[in-house]
Amino acid sequence: QTHHSYRIHHNNPIIPSYHNPIVPIISNISNTNMSMSNADKFIEAASAFPEDALPDNRVYEHPLVQRYATKEMSFIWSPAMKFTTWRKLWTALATAEQELGIEISDEQLEQMVTNLYNVDFDVAAAKEAEFRHDVMGHVHAYGEAAPKAMPVIHLGATSCYVGDNTDLVQIRDALKLVKRKLVQVLGTLTKFAEKHRNLPTLGYTHYQPAQLTTVGKRTCLWMQDLLLDLERVEREIEDLPMRGVKGTTGTQASFLELFDGDHEKVKILNKRVCELMGFKKAIPVSGQTYTRKIDFSILSVLSGVAQSAYKMCGDIRLLANLKEVEEPFAKKQIGSSAMAYKRNPMRSERVCSLARYVMGLPNAAANTHANQWFERTLDDSAIRRIVLPEGFLAVDVILTLLANISDGMVVWPEVVKLHVMAELPFMSTEVILMECVKAGGDRQELHEAIRVHSMDAGAVVKGEGKPNDLLERIAKDPLFTAIHSKLDTLIDPILFVGRAPEQVDEFLADEVKPILEANKELLAEESVDNVNV
């Protein structure tokens, strides 16, 4: 009989090795282990994951929830929120049905109200496994908690009554949280813009130096984008409808049957349930579901917030490279595991990373809406379970980061001025030219002299890596004697920012502060948790 053991090889970690049966197997293994290199030992140890290793850490954890999401937004999309909202919807429906004459007792409603938050998820899971239906699993779990109410739970309704209406409740609450955080970001950016309203800085077009602006004015550009986002968020909150009480294909046939053909009672039922759930209106018509066009609109709004955040943090990352601006940096924060001196704009990079994800979500919603056949197909379900919560979770993190960044952002004025003065000599030549002409100089002769000096100074900067010496050249040229004594005052950077400081004042006073005043209670509200870097 031929025996074989296994020996480690570099090209094939585990291959059979046949040997003389006279040599004991255990001895052969021992000798093999003793002769193994460290690399062979590593390959053997790493080749297979032990079945009993790390039993509590073997399931994928979603980073949006485990690493980034705040408790507030995570709660809105939690099972606790979802399934207690189902119970609220069933209770609102039964309450309205009783008001309209359906035989439902006060005792039944009392049991339903008492057990709104008494959800036994184990019972619900067992019932769902039995019926292969999540809604009916929770109907029976609610019925076990409120046995007298069991006969009237879900009366006349379809699964989308609880499913779609709950989605809309969660969307509404999530939009309100997004609004609060947008207002708070605008509040912190307002202080930053006011502080730096008249600090001259290089403007950039094509990422090439351009006419001066101010740090505060650039901040207002970020704020204007966020204001537009806030307007859209407020519009969605105001206009968001409830699906309401519609039945299996949107015809309300089951409720018309329940009320013996009384159309008016069906209409009142629909309105009353919306009122009880805090909605001003129901969507006018529906199939089995509310139109998935609403999901596209919501995700488009979230995409807009992500775009604005990406733009702002992209600018901050570029300014951090120039060492003009730094985002908050904790005392013991490490920028790089290898390069100890680094101060990376980690928060801004995280914003851009999450924003890039959110910006792609409207496409999924567009395809979902476009592919809904007739009154409904179920291919909308799985993707909506992902994109709606994740879109809100990501935007919530983004806005929390923006508030943190804008509240602790540092500007280094001397570095800003250094970059300004490296380019300002070129920008100031028109002012110098005009002043010399006013003093009696020849415009054409002066223009040519400035052109030559500018070319020579540019060659020194680019060819020799030296500072811009255009002003020194002009100061030594007798053609410009008329302005030599006031050359320094002619190139004060604040003279080249136009109306930027005034634009900051006007924008904040006319556009931003009225919104902050109208939402001052949101400014005062503290978040449950903050950025974890």
Short mmCIF file of C-alpha atoms in Angstrom, two decimals:
data_model
loop_
_atom_site.label_atom_id
_atom_site.label_comp_id
_atom_site.label_asym_id
_atom_site.label_seq_id
_atom_site.Cartn_x
_atom_site.Cartn_y
_atom_site.Cartn_z
CA GLN A 1 0.00 0.00 0.00
CA THR A 2 1.27 3.43 -0.90
CA HIS A 3 1.04 6.19 1.67
CA HIS A 4 1.32 9.93 0.93
CA SER A 5 1.71 13.09 2.96
CA TYR A 6 1.56 16.74 1.82
CA ARG A 7 4.50 19.02 1.34
CA ILE A 8 4.47 22.79 0.73
CA HIS A 9 5.80 24.02 -2.62
CA HIS A 10 6.04 27.66 -3.76
CA ASN A 11 4.07 27.18 -6.96
CA ASN A 12 1.45 24.86 -5.51
CA PRO A 13 1.04 25.19 -1.74
CA ILE A 14 -0.48 21.75 -1.17
CA ILE A 15 0.37 18.83 -3.43
CA PRO A 16 0.69 15.12 -2.54
CA SER A 17 4.16 13.75 -2.01
CA TYR A 18 4.49 9.97 -2.21
CA HIS A 19 7.09 8.28 -0.04
CA ASN A 20 8.33 4.92 1.17
CA PRO A 21 5.69 3.34 3.45
CA ILE A 22 8.46 2.06 5.74
CA VAL A 23 9.13 5.66 6.91
CA PRO A 24 6.54 6.58 9.58
CA ILE A 25 4.15 9.27 8.40
CA ILE A 26 4.34 11.21 11.69
CA SER A 27 8.11 11.28 11.46
CA ASN A 28 7.96 12.46 7.86
CA ILE A 29 5.57 15.31 8.78
CA SER A 30 7.77 16.33 11.69
CA ASN A 31 10.84 16.38 9.49
CA THR A 32 8.95 18.32 6.83
CA ASN A 33 7.81 20.97 9.30
CA MET A 34 11.31 21.34 10.67
CA SER A 35 12.67 21.86 7.16
CA MET A 36 9.98 24.37 6.09
CA SER A 37 11.05 27.92 5.36
CA ASN A 38 9.28 30.84 7.00
CA ALA A 39 7.62 31.60 3.67
CA ASP A 40 6.32 28.02 3.48
CA LYS A 41 4.99 28.26 7.02
CA PHE A 42 3.18 31.48 6.17
CA ILE A 43 1.65 30.02 3.01
CA GLU A 44 0.44 26.98 4.93
CA ALA A 45 -1.08 29.08 7.73
CA ALA A 46 -2.72 31.56 5.36
CA SER A 47 -4.07 29.04 2.85
CA ALA A 48 -7.41 28.44 4.58
CA PHE A 49 -9.45 30.39 7.12
CA PRO A 50 -10.00 28.34 10.29
CA GLU A 51 -13.64 27.46 10.81
CA ASP A 52 -13.64 28.50 14.47
CA ALA A 53 -11.71 31.78 14.11
CA LEU A 54 -13.38 35.15 14.84
CA PRO A 55 -16.97 33.86 14.97
CA ASP A 56 -18.40 37.31 15.82
CA ASN A 57 -16.81 39.06 12.85
CA ARG A 58 -17.65 36.87 9.89
CA VAL A 59 -20.62 38.79 8.48
CA TYR A 60 -20.31 41.82 6.19
CA GLU A 61 -20.93 45.13 7.93
CA HIS A 62 -22.17 48.04 5.83
CA PRO A 63 -19.68 50.92 6.26
CA LEU A 64 -22.40 53.53 5.86
CA VAL A 65 -23.99 52.23 9.06
CA GLN A 66 -21.04 50.84 10.98
CA ARG A 67 -18.47 53.50 10.15
CA TYR A 68 -20.14 56.71 9.02
CA ALA A 69 -23.88 57.09 9.61
CA THR A 70 -25.26 59.19 12.46
CA LYS A 71 -27.67 57.68 14.96
CA GLU A 72 -30.46 60.03 13.93
CA MET A 73 -30.54 59.11 10.25
CA SER A 74 -29.82 55.46 10.96
CA PHE A 75 -32.83 55.34 13.28
CA ILE A 76 -35.15 56.75 10.60
CA TRP A 77 -34.32 53.77 8.36
CA SER A 78 -34.14 51.20 11.16
CA PRO A 79 -36.41 48.16 11.56
CA ALA A 80 -37.78 49.74 14.75
CA MET A 81 -38.93 52.82 12.84
CA LYS A 82 -40.21 50.84 9.86
CA PHE A 83 -42.32 48.26 11.64
CA THR A 84 -43.73 50.55 14.31
CA THR A 85 -44.81 52.82 11.44
CA TRP A 86 -46.61 49.83 9.92
CA ARG A 87 -48.50 49.50 13.20
CA LYS A 88 -49.28 53.21 13.26
CA LEU A 89 -50.68 52.94 9.74
CA TRP A 90 -52.87 49.97 10.69
CA THR A 91 -54.09 51.85 13.76
CA ALA A 92 -54.77 55.05 11.78
CA LEU A 93 -56.74 53.02 9.23
CA ALA A 94 -58.81 51.24 11.88
CA THR A 95 -59.43 54.53 13.69
CA ALA A 96 -60.68 56.21 10.52
CA GLU A 97 -62.78 53.18 9.59
CA GLN A 98 -64.44 53.27 13.03
CA GLU A 99 -65.16 56.99 12.66
CA LEU A 100 -66.92 56.23 9.38
CA GLY A 101 -69.15 53.53 10.85
CA ILE A 102 -67.23 50.27 10.49
CA GLU A 103 -67.80 48.01 13.50
CA ILE A 104 -64.50 48.37 15.34
CA SER A 105 -64.61 48.66 19.13
CA ASP A 106 -62.76 51.09 21.35
CA GLU A 107 -61.21 48.08 23.09
CA GLN A 108 -59.74 46.87 19.80
CA LEU A 109 -58.27 50.30 19.07
CA GLU A 110 -56.96 50.53 22.63
CA GLN A 111 -55.05 47.27 22.21
CA MET A 112 -53.61 48.48 18.91
CA VAL A 113 -52.45 51.79 20.42
CA THR A 114 -51.02 50.09 23.51
CA ASN A 115 -48.91 47.73 21.41
CA LEU A 116 -47.56 50.14 18.79
CA TYR A 117 -44.02 49.67 20.07
CA ASN A 118 -44.36 46.14 21.42
CA VAL A 119 -42.88 44.40 18.38
CA ASP A 120 -41.72 40.82 18.82
CA PHE A 121 -39.36 40.44 15.87
CA ASP A 122 -38.84 36.73 16.54
CA VAL A 123 -42.58 36.08 16.21
CA ALA A 124 -42.73 38.22 13.09
CA ALA A 125 -39.80 36.33 11.53
CA ALA A 126 -41.38 32.96 12.35
CA LYS A 127 -44.69 34.02 10.84
CA GLU A 128 -42.98 35.41 7.75
CA ALA A 129 -41.15 32.09 7.29
CA GLU A 130 -44.48 30.28 7.65
CA PHE A 131 -46.44 32.50 5.23
CA ARG A 132 -43.54 33.54 2.96
CA HIS A 133 -44.90 37.09 3.23
CA ASP A 134 -43.35 39.87 5.33
CA VAL A 135 -46.50 41.97 5.75
CA MET A 136 -48.65 39.02 6.85
CA GLY A 137 -45.89 37.97 9.23
CA HIS A 138 -46.18 41.33 10.98
CA VAL A 139 -49.98 41.34 10.81
CA HIS A 140 -49.99 38.11 12.84
CA ALA A 141 -47.24 39.35 15.18
CA TYR A 142 -49.34 42.45 15.87
CA GLY A 143 -52.38 40.26 16.30
CA GLU A 144 -50.65 38.15 18.94
CA ALA A 145 -49.78 41.32 20.86
CA ALA A 146 -53.29 42.75 20.39
CA PRO A 147 -55.51 39.64 20.06
CA LYS A 148 -58.87 41.41 20.24
CA ALA A 149 -57.81 43.66 17.36
CA MET A 150 -56.62 40.79 15.14
CA PRO A 151 -59.88 40.67 13.09
CA VAL A 152 -59.58 44.33 12.03
CA ILE A 153 -55.83 44.73 11.49
CA HIS A 154 -55.11 45.49 7.80
CA LEU A 155 -58.85 45.66 7.03
CA GLY A 156 -59.33 46.45 3.34
CA ALA A 157 -55.64 47.18 2.82
CA THR A 158 -52.93 45.79 0.58
CA SER A 159 -49.24 45.32 1.36
CA CYS A 160 -48.35 48.61 -0.30
CA TYR A 161 -50.61 50.42 2.14
CA VAL A 162 -48.02 49.85 4.86
CA GLY A 163 -44.97 49.46 2.60
CA ASP A 164 -45.27 52.56 0.43
CA ASN A 165 -46.78 54.81 3.07
CA THR A 166 -44.00 53.89 5.49
CA ASP A 167 -41.41 54.71 2.83
CA LEU A 168 -42.97 58.14 2.47
CA VAL A 169 -43.01 58.69 6.24
CA GLN A 170 -39.31 57.80 6.37
CA ILE A 171 -38.52 60.01 3.38
CA ARG A 172 -40.38 62.92 4.99
CA ASP A 173 -38.55 62.54 8.31
CA ALA A 174 -35.20 62.08 6.59
CA LEU A 175 -35.75 65.22 4.49
CA LYS A 176 -36.46 67.18 7.66
CA LEU A 177 -33.15 66.01 9.13
CA VAL A 178 -31.35 66.97 5.90
CA LYS A 179 -32.98 70.40 6.06
CA ARG A 180 -31.83 70.92 9.64
CA LYS A 181 -28.26 70.04 8.78
CA LEU A 182 -28.25 72.21 5.66
CA VAL A 183 -29.39 75.17 7.76
CA GLN A 184 -26.66 74.47 10.30
CA VAL A 185 -23.97 74.30 7.61
CA LEU A 186 -25.19 77.63 6.24
CA GLY A 187 -24.98 79.02 9.76
CA THR A 188 -21.33 78.05 10.24
CA LEU A 189 -20.37 79.19 6.73
CA THR A 190 -22.02 82.57 7.36
CA LYS A 191 -19.63 83.21 10.25
CA PHE A 192 -16.68 82.10 8.13
CA ALA A 193 -17.70 84.34 5.22
CA GLU A 194 -18.16 87.35 7.49
CA LYS A 195 -14.77 86.83 9.12
CA HIS A 196 -12.96 86.70 5.77
CA ARG A 197 -15.20 89.06 3.75
CA ASN A 198 -12.31 91.35 2.77
CA LEU A 199 -9.31 89.00 2.76
CA PRO A 200 -7.98 89.23 -0.83
CA THR A 201 -7.13 85.95 -2.49
CA LEU A 202 -6.32 84.79 -5.96
CA GLY A 203 -9.30 83.89 -8.07
CA TYR A 204 -8.81 80.98 -10.42
CA THR A 205 -10.25 80.21 -13.83
CA HIS A 206 -9.08 77.01 -15.54
CA TYR A 207 -7.16 76.60 -12.25
CA GLN A 208 -4.90 79.40 -13.47
CA PRO A 209 -4.48 82.63 -11.48
CA ALA A 210 -7.14 85.20 -12.38
CA GLN A 211 -8.51 88.45 -10.98
CA LEU A 212 -8.56 88.71 -7.21
CA THR A 213 -11.60 87.85 -5.11
CA THR A 214 -11.89 87.40 -1.34
CA VAL A 215 -11.98 84.30 0.81
CA GLY A 216 -15.43 85.36 2.03
CA LYS A 217 -16.76 85.82 -1.49
CA ARG A 218 -15.58 82.38 -2.53
CA THR A 219 -17.37 80.99 0.53
CA CYS A 220 -20.56 82.65 -0.68
CA LEU A 221 -20.30 80.68 -3.92
CA TRP A 222 -20.42 77.46 -1.89
CA MET A 223 -23.29 78.81 0.16
CA GLN A 224 -25.33 79.77 -2.87
CA ASP A 225 -25.27 76.18 -4.09
CA LEU A 226 -26.39 74.95 -0.68
CA LEU A 227 -29.18 77.53 -0.61
CA LEU A 228 -30.52 76.17 -3.88
CA ASP A 229 -30.40 72.68 -2.37
CA LEU A 230 -32.26 73.90 0.72
CA GLU A 231 -35.00 75.38 -1.45
CA ARG A 232 -35.50 72.05 -3.19
CA VAL A 233 -35.48 70.12 0.10
CA GLU A 234 -38.13 72.45 1.52
CA ARG A 235 -40.22 72.07 -1.62
CA GLU A 236 -40.08 68.29 -1.40
CA ILE A 237 -41.08 68.36 2.27
CA GLU A 238 -43.98 70.66 1.49
CA ASP A 239 -45.20 68.79 -1.60
CA LEU A 240 -44.52 65.17 -0.56
CA PRO A 241 -47.82 63.26 -0.68
CA MET A 242 -48.88 60.15 1.17
CA ARG A 243 -49.88 57.19 -0.97
CA GLY A 244 -53.00 57.01 1.13
CA VAL A 245 -55.72 54.36 1.00
CA LYS A 246 -55.78 53.06 -2.56
CA GLY A 247 -56.22 49.27 -2.64
CA THR A 248 -54.47 46.65 -4.73
CA THR A 249 -54.35 48.42 -8.10
CA GLY A 250 -55.20 51.93 -6.97
CA THR A 251 -58.95 51.74 -7.61
CA GLN A 252 -59.99 51.62 -3.92
CA ALA A 253 -62.31 48.72 -4.82
CA SER A 254 -61.84 46.92 -1.48
CA PHE A 255 -62.77 50.04 0.48
CA LEU A 256 -65.74 50.74 -1.76
CA GLU A 257 -66.90 47.22 -0.93
CA LEU A 258 -66.25 47.78 2.78
CA PHE A 259 -68.46 50.90 2.76
CA ASP A 260 -71.23 49.30 0.66
CA GLY A 261 -70.57 51.43 -2.39
CA ASP A 262 -70.40 54.78 -0.56
CA HIS A 263 -67.86 56.72 -2.63
CA GLU A 264 -67.92 59.71 -0.30
CA LYS A 265 -66.90 57.62 2.70
CA VAL A 266 -63.99 56.14 0.76
CA LYS A 267 -62.79 59.65 -0.09
CA ILE A 268 -63.14 60.76 3.53
CA LEU A 269 -61.27 57.64 4.70
CA ASN A 270 -58.36 58.45 2.40
CA LYS A 271 -58.19 62.04 3.64
CA ARG A 272 -58.58 61.13 7.29
CA VAL A 273 -55.78 58.54 7.27
CA CYS A 274 -53.47 61.14 5.73
CA GLU A 275 -54.38 63.59 8.47
CA LEU A 276 -53.76 61.05 11.21
CA MET A 277 -50.32 60.30 9.75
CA GLY A 278 -49.39 63.99 9.50
CA PHE A 279 -49.71 64.45 5.73
CA LYS A 280 -51.58 67.31 4.05
CA LYS A 281 -52.55 65.27 1.01
CA ALA A 282 -52.48 61.93 -0.74
CA ILE A 283 -51.20 61.37 -4.24
CA PRO A 284 -54.23 61.93 -6.52
CA VAL A 285 -54.01 58.61 -8.36
CA SER A 286 -51.83 55.53 -8.09
CA GLY A 287 -51.44 52.02 -9.32
CA GLN A 288 -50.56 49.55 -6.62
CA THR A 289 -47.69 51.85 -5.60
CA TYR A 290 -47.16 55.56 -5.61
CA THR A 291 -45.37 56.62 -8.78
CA ARG A 292 -41.67 55.86 -8.56
CA LYS A 293 -41.10 59.25 -10.18
CA ILE A 294 -41.17 60.57 -6.61
CA ASP A 295 -38.16 58.44 -5.69
CA PHE A 296 -36.28 59.92 -8.64
CA SER A 297 -37.14 63.45 -7.50
CA ILE A 298 -35.98 62.73 -3.96
CA LEU A 299 -32.69 61.17 -5.02
CA SER A 300 -32.12 64.05 -7.44
CA VAL A 301 -32.40 66.47 -4.52
CA LEU A 302 -29.90 64.39 -2.55
CA SER A 303 -27.63 64.30 -5.59
CA GLY A 304 -27.80 68.09 -5.69
CA VAL A 305 -26.63 68.32 -2.07
CA ALA A 306 -23.82 65.91 -2.88
CA GLN A 307 -22.78 68.00 -5.90
CA SER A 308 -22.59 71.16 -3.81
CA ALA A 309 -20.60 69.41 -1.11
CA TYR A 310 -18.19 67.91 -3.63
CA LYS A 311 -17.59 71.33 -5.20
CA MET A 312 -16.91 72.94 -1.82
CA CYS A 313 -14.63 70.19 -0.55
CA GLY A 314 -12.87 69.92 -3.89
CA ASP A 315 -11.95 73.60 -3.55
CA ILE A 316 -10.81 73.05 0.04
CA ARG A 317 -8.58 70.14 -1.03
CA LEU A 318 -6.92 72.32 -3.68
CA LEU A 319 -6.48 75.18 -1.20
CA ALA A 320 -5.01 72.74 1.33
CA ASN A 321 -2.41 71.79 -1.27
CA LEU A 322 -1.54 75.50 -1.59
CA LYS A 323 -1.33 75.64 2.25
CA GLU A 324 -3.80 78.54 2.27
CA VAL A 325 -6.55 76.64 4.11
CA GLU A 326 -6.66 73.65 6.43
CA GLU A 327 -9.63 71.69 7.64
CA PRO A 328 -9.81 70.81 11.36
CA PHE A 329 -7.01 68.51 12.48
CA ALA A 330 -7.13 66.71 15.83
CA LYS A 331 -4.16 66.99 18.18
CA LYS A 332 -3.21 63.31 17.82
CA GLN A 333 -4.60 62.78 14.31
CA ILE A 334 -2.27 60.96 11.91
CA GLY A 335 -2.26 62.16 8.31
CA SER A 336 -0.17 59.31 6.91
CA SER A 337 1.10 56.05 8.36
CA ALA A 338 4.37 56.54 6.46
CA MET A 339 4.80 60.32 6.18
CA ALA A 340 4.44 61.65 9.72
CA TYR A 341 4.50 65.32 8.68
CA LYS A 342 1.39 65.13 6.48
CA ARG A 343 -1.91 66.88 7.23
CA ASN A 344 -4.26 65.39 4.70
CA PRO A 345 -7.75 66.90 4.15
CA MET A 346 -9.35 63.63 5.21
CA ARG A 347 -12.79 65.02 5.96
CA SER A 348 -13.06 66.76 2.61
CA GLU A 349 -11.85 63.63 0.85
CA ARG A 350 -14.50 61.59 2.65
CA VAL A 351 -17.16 64.08 1.57
CA CYS A 352 -16.08 63.77 -2.05
CA SER A 353 -15.99 59.98 -1.84
CA LEU A 354 -19.52 59.70 -0.43
CA ALA A 355 -20.83 62.45 -2.71
CA ARG A 356 -19.59 60.57 -5.75
CA TYR A 357 -21.74 57.62 -4.69
CA VAL A 358 -24.85 59.70 -4.05
CA MET A 359 -24.57 61.48 -7.39
CA GLY A 360 -24.98 58.14 -9.17
CA LEU A 361 -28.18 57.11 -7.38
CA PRO A 362 -30.74 59.08 -9.46
CA ASN A 363 -29.89 56.90 -12.45
CA ALA A 364 -31.06 53.81 -10.54
CA ALA A 365 -34.31 55.56 -9.62
CA ALA A 366 -34.85 56.69 -13.21
CA ASN A 367 -34.48 53.14 -14.50
CA THR A 368 -36.76 51.80 -11.77
CA HIS A 369 -39.52 54.26 -12.63
CA ALA A 370 -39.18 53.71 -16.37
CA ASN A 371 -39.44 49.92 -15.97
CA GLN A 372 -42.61 49.80 -13.88
CA TRP A 373 -45.13 47.95 -16.07
CA PHE A 374 -48.76 49.01 -15.87
CA GLU A 375 -49.93 49.17 -12.25
CA ARG A 376 -46.73 47.75 -10.71
CA THR A 377 -43.91 45.22 -11.00
CA LEU A 378 -41.92 43.95 -8.04
CA ASP A 379 -38.53 44.66 -9.62
CA ASP A 380 -38.71 48.01 -7.86
CA SER A 381 -38.54 46.48 -4.40
CA ALA A 382 -34.99 45.26 -3.83
CA ILE A 383 -33.25 48.28 -5.34
CA ARG A 384 -35.42 50.75 -3.40
CA ARG A 385 -34.50 49.01 -0.15
CA ILE A 386 -30.91 49.96 -0.97
CA VAL A 387 -30.84 53.32 -2.74
CA LEU A 388 -33.35 55.26 -0.62
CA PRO A 389 -31.81 54.57 2.80
CA GLU A 390 -28.24 54.74 1.51
CA GLY A 391 -28.82 58.03 -0.29
CA PHE A 392 -30.08 59.65 2.90
CA LEU A 393 -27.49 58.00 5.13
CA ALA A 394 -24.66 59.24 2.91
CA VAL A 395 -26.00 62.81 2.58
CA ASP A 396 -26.47 62.98 6.34
CA VAL A 397 -22.81 62.07 6.84
CA ILE A 398 -21.79 64.59 4.17
CA LEU A 399 -23.65 67.44 5.87
CA THR A 400 -22.31 66.48 9.29
CA LEU A 401 -18.81 66.64 7.83
CA LEU A 402 -19.48 69.99 6.12
CA ALA A 403 -20.62 71.51 9.41
CA ASN A 404 -17.52 70.18 11.13
CA ILE A 405 -15.18 71.41 8.41
CA SER A 406 -16.68 74.88 8.11
CA ASP A 407 -16.78 75.33 11.88
CA GLY A 408 -13.08 74.58 12.33
CA MET A 409 -11.53 75.59 9.01
CA VAL A 410 -8.27 77.56 9.33
CA VAL A 411 -7.08 80.22 6.88
CA TRP A 412 -3.42 81.24 6.72
CA PRO A 413 -3.53 84.91 5.60
CA GLU A 414 0.22 85.28 5.06
CA VAL A 415 0.32 82.31 2.70
CA VAL A 416 -2.72 83.69 0.89
CA LYS A 417 -0.98 87.07 0.57
CA LEU A 418 2.24 85.44 -0.66
CA HIS A 419 0.36 83.84 -3.56
CA VAL A 420 -1.49 87.07 -4.27
CA MET A 421 1.72 89.11 -4.40
CA ALA A 422 3.33 86.59 -6.74
CA GLU A 423 0.67 87.38 -9.36
CA LEU A 424 -0.49 90.89 -8.47
CA PRO A 425 2.31 92.72 -10.28
CA PHE A 426 0.93 91.51 -13.62
CA MET A 427 -2.62 92.40 -12.62
CA SER A 428 -1.63 95.88 -11.45
CA THR A 429 -0.05 96.97 -14.72
CA GLU A 430 -3.26 98.52 -16.07
CA VAL A 431 -3.61 100.70 -12.97
CA ILE A 432 0.07 101.73 -13.23
CA LEU A 433 -0.41 102.54 -16.90
CA MET A 434 -3.46 104.74 -16.25
CA GLU A 435 -1.75 106.65 -13.42
CA CYS A 436 1.30 107.37 -15.57
CA VAL A 437 -0.89 108.58 -18.45
CA LYS A 438 -2.74 110.89 -16.04
CA ALA A 439 0.65 112.33 -15.10
CA GLY A 440 1.41 113.15 -18.75
CA GLY A 441 3.01 109.95 -20.02
CA ASP A 442 2.70 108.49 -23.53
CA ARG A 443 0.25 105.60 -23.36
CA GLN A 444 1.81 103.62 -26.22
CA GLU A 445 5.36 104.04 -24.98
CA LEU A 446 4.36 103.05 -21.46
CA HIS A 447 2.38 100.04 -22.72
CA GLU A 448 5.39 98.75 -24.65
CA ALA A 449 7.66 99.21 -21.64
CA ILE A 450 5.26 97.28 -19.42
CA ARG A 451 4.99 94.51 -22.02
CA VAL A 452 8.78 94.11 -22.17
CA HIS A 453 9.18 94.22 -18.40
CA SER A 454 6.36 91.68 -17.99
CA MET A 455 7.91 89.24 -20.45
CA ASP A 456 11.29 89.52 -18.74
CA ALA A 457 9.79 89.09 -15.26
CA GLY A 458 7.81 86.07 -16.46
CA ALA A 459 10.98 84.51 -17.83
CA VAL A 460 12.67 84.94 -14.45
CA VAL A 461 9.75 83.31 -12.63
CA LYS A 462 9.42 80.37 -15.01
CA GLY A 463 12.99 79.92 -16.18
CA GLU A 464 14.92 80.63 -12.99
CA GLY A 465 12.31 79.87 -10.34
CA LYS A 466 12.80 83.28 -8.74
CA PRO A 467 10.13 85.62 -7.36
CA ASN A 468 8.22 87.96 -9.63
CA ASP A 469 10.37 91.13 -9.95
CA LEU A 470 8.13 93.13 -12.30
CA LEU A 471 7.53 95.89 -9.76
CA GLU A 472 11.25 96.23 -9.08
CA ARG A 473 11.82 96.67 -12.82
CA ILE A 474 9.12 99.33 -13.02
CA ALA A 475 10.54 101.06 -9.93
CA LYS A 476 13.91 101.38 -11.66
CA ASP A 477 12.55 102.56 -15.02
CA PRO A 478 12.52 106.38 -15.38
CA LEU A 479 9.51 106.15 -17.69
CA PHE A 480 7.45 105.42 -14.55
CA THR A 481 8.93 108.12 -12.32
CA ALA A 482 5.49 109.71 -11.89
CA ILE A 483 4.24 106.77 -9.81
CA HIS A 484 7.45 105.63 -8.07
CA SER A 485 6.53 107.35 -4.82
CA LYS A 486 3.10 105.72 -4.62
CA LEU A 487 3.83 102.37 -6.21
CA ASP A 488 3.18 100.48 -2.98
CA THR A 489 -0.28 102.02 -2.55
CA LEU A 490 -1.18 101.24 -6.16
CA ILE A 491 -0.68 97.53 -5.58
CA ASP A 492 -2.61 97.11 -2.32
CA PRO A 493 -4.51 93.82 -2.97
CA ILE A 494 -7.77 95.19 -1.56
CA LEU A 495 -7.90 97.61 -4.53
CA PHE A 496 -8.26 94.67 -6.91
CA VAL A 497 -11.15 92.73 -5.36
CA GLY A 498 -13.91 94.85 -6.89
CA ARG A 499 -17.18 94.62 -4.94
CA ALA A 500 -16.37 91.25 -3.38
CA PRO A 501 -16.65 92.44 0.29
CA GLU A 502 -19.88 94.29 -0.46
CA GLN A 503 -21.23 91.27 -2.31
CA VAL A 504 -20.58 89.16 0.78
CA ASP A 505 -22.48 91.62 2.96
CA GLU A 506 -25.40 91.87 0.54
CA PHE A 507 -25.65 88.14 -0.09
CA LEU A 508 -25.64 87.29 3.60
CA ALA A 509 -28.10 90.05 4.49
CA ASP A 510 -30.54 89.50 1.63
CA GLU A 511 -30.38 85.76 1.00
CA VAL A 512 -28.92 83.87 3.94
CA LYS A 513 -29.78 85.59 7.20
CA PRO A 514 -33.55 85.70 6.57
CA ILE A 515 -33.45 81.90 6.16
CA LEU A 516 -31.35 81.48 9.28
CA GLU A 517 -33.78 83.67 11.22
CA ALA A 518 -36.78 81.70 9.95
CA ASN A 519 -35.09 78.47 11.03
CA LYS A 520 -33.37 79.60 14.23
CA GLU A 521 -34.85 76.69 16.15
CA LEU A 522 -33.01 74.31 13.79
CA LEU A 523 -29.76 76.20 14.37
CA ALA A 524 -30.14 75.67 18.10
CA GLU A 525 -30.84 71.94 17.83
CA GLU A 526 -27.84 69.78 18.63
CA SER A 527 -27.01 66.60 16.77
CA VAL A 528 -27.00 63.33 18.66
CA ASP A 529 -23.52 62.49 17.42
CA ASN A 530 -20.77 64.14 15.40
CA VAL A 531 -17.89 63.32 13.08
CA ASN A 532 -15.70 60.37 13.98
CA VAL A 533 -12.37 60.74 12.22
#
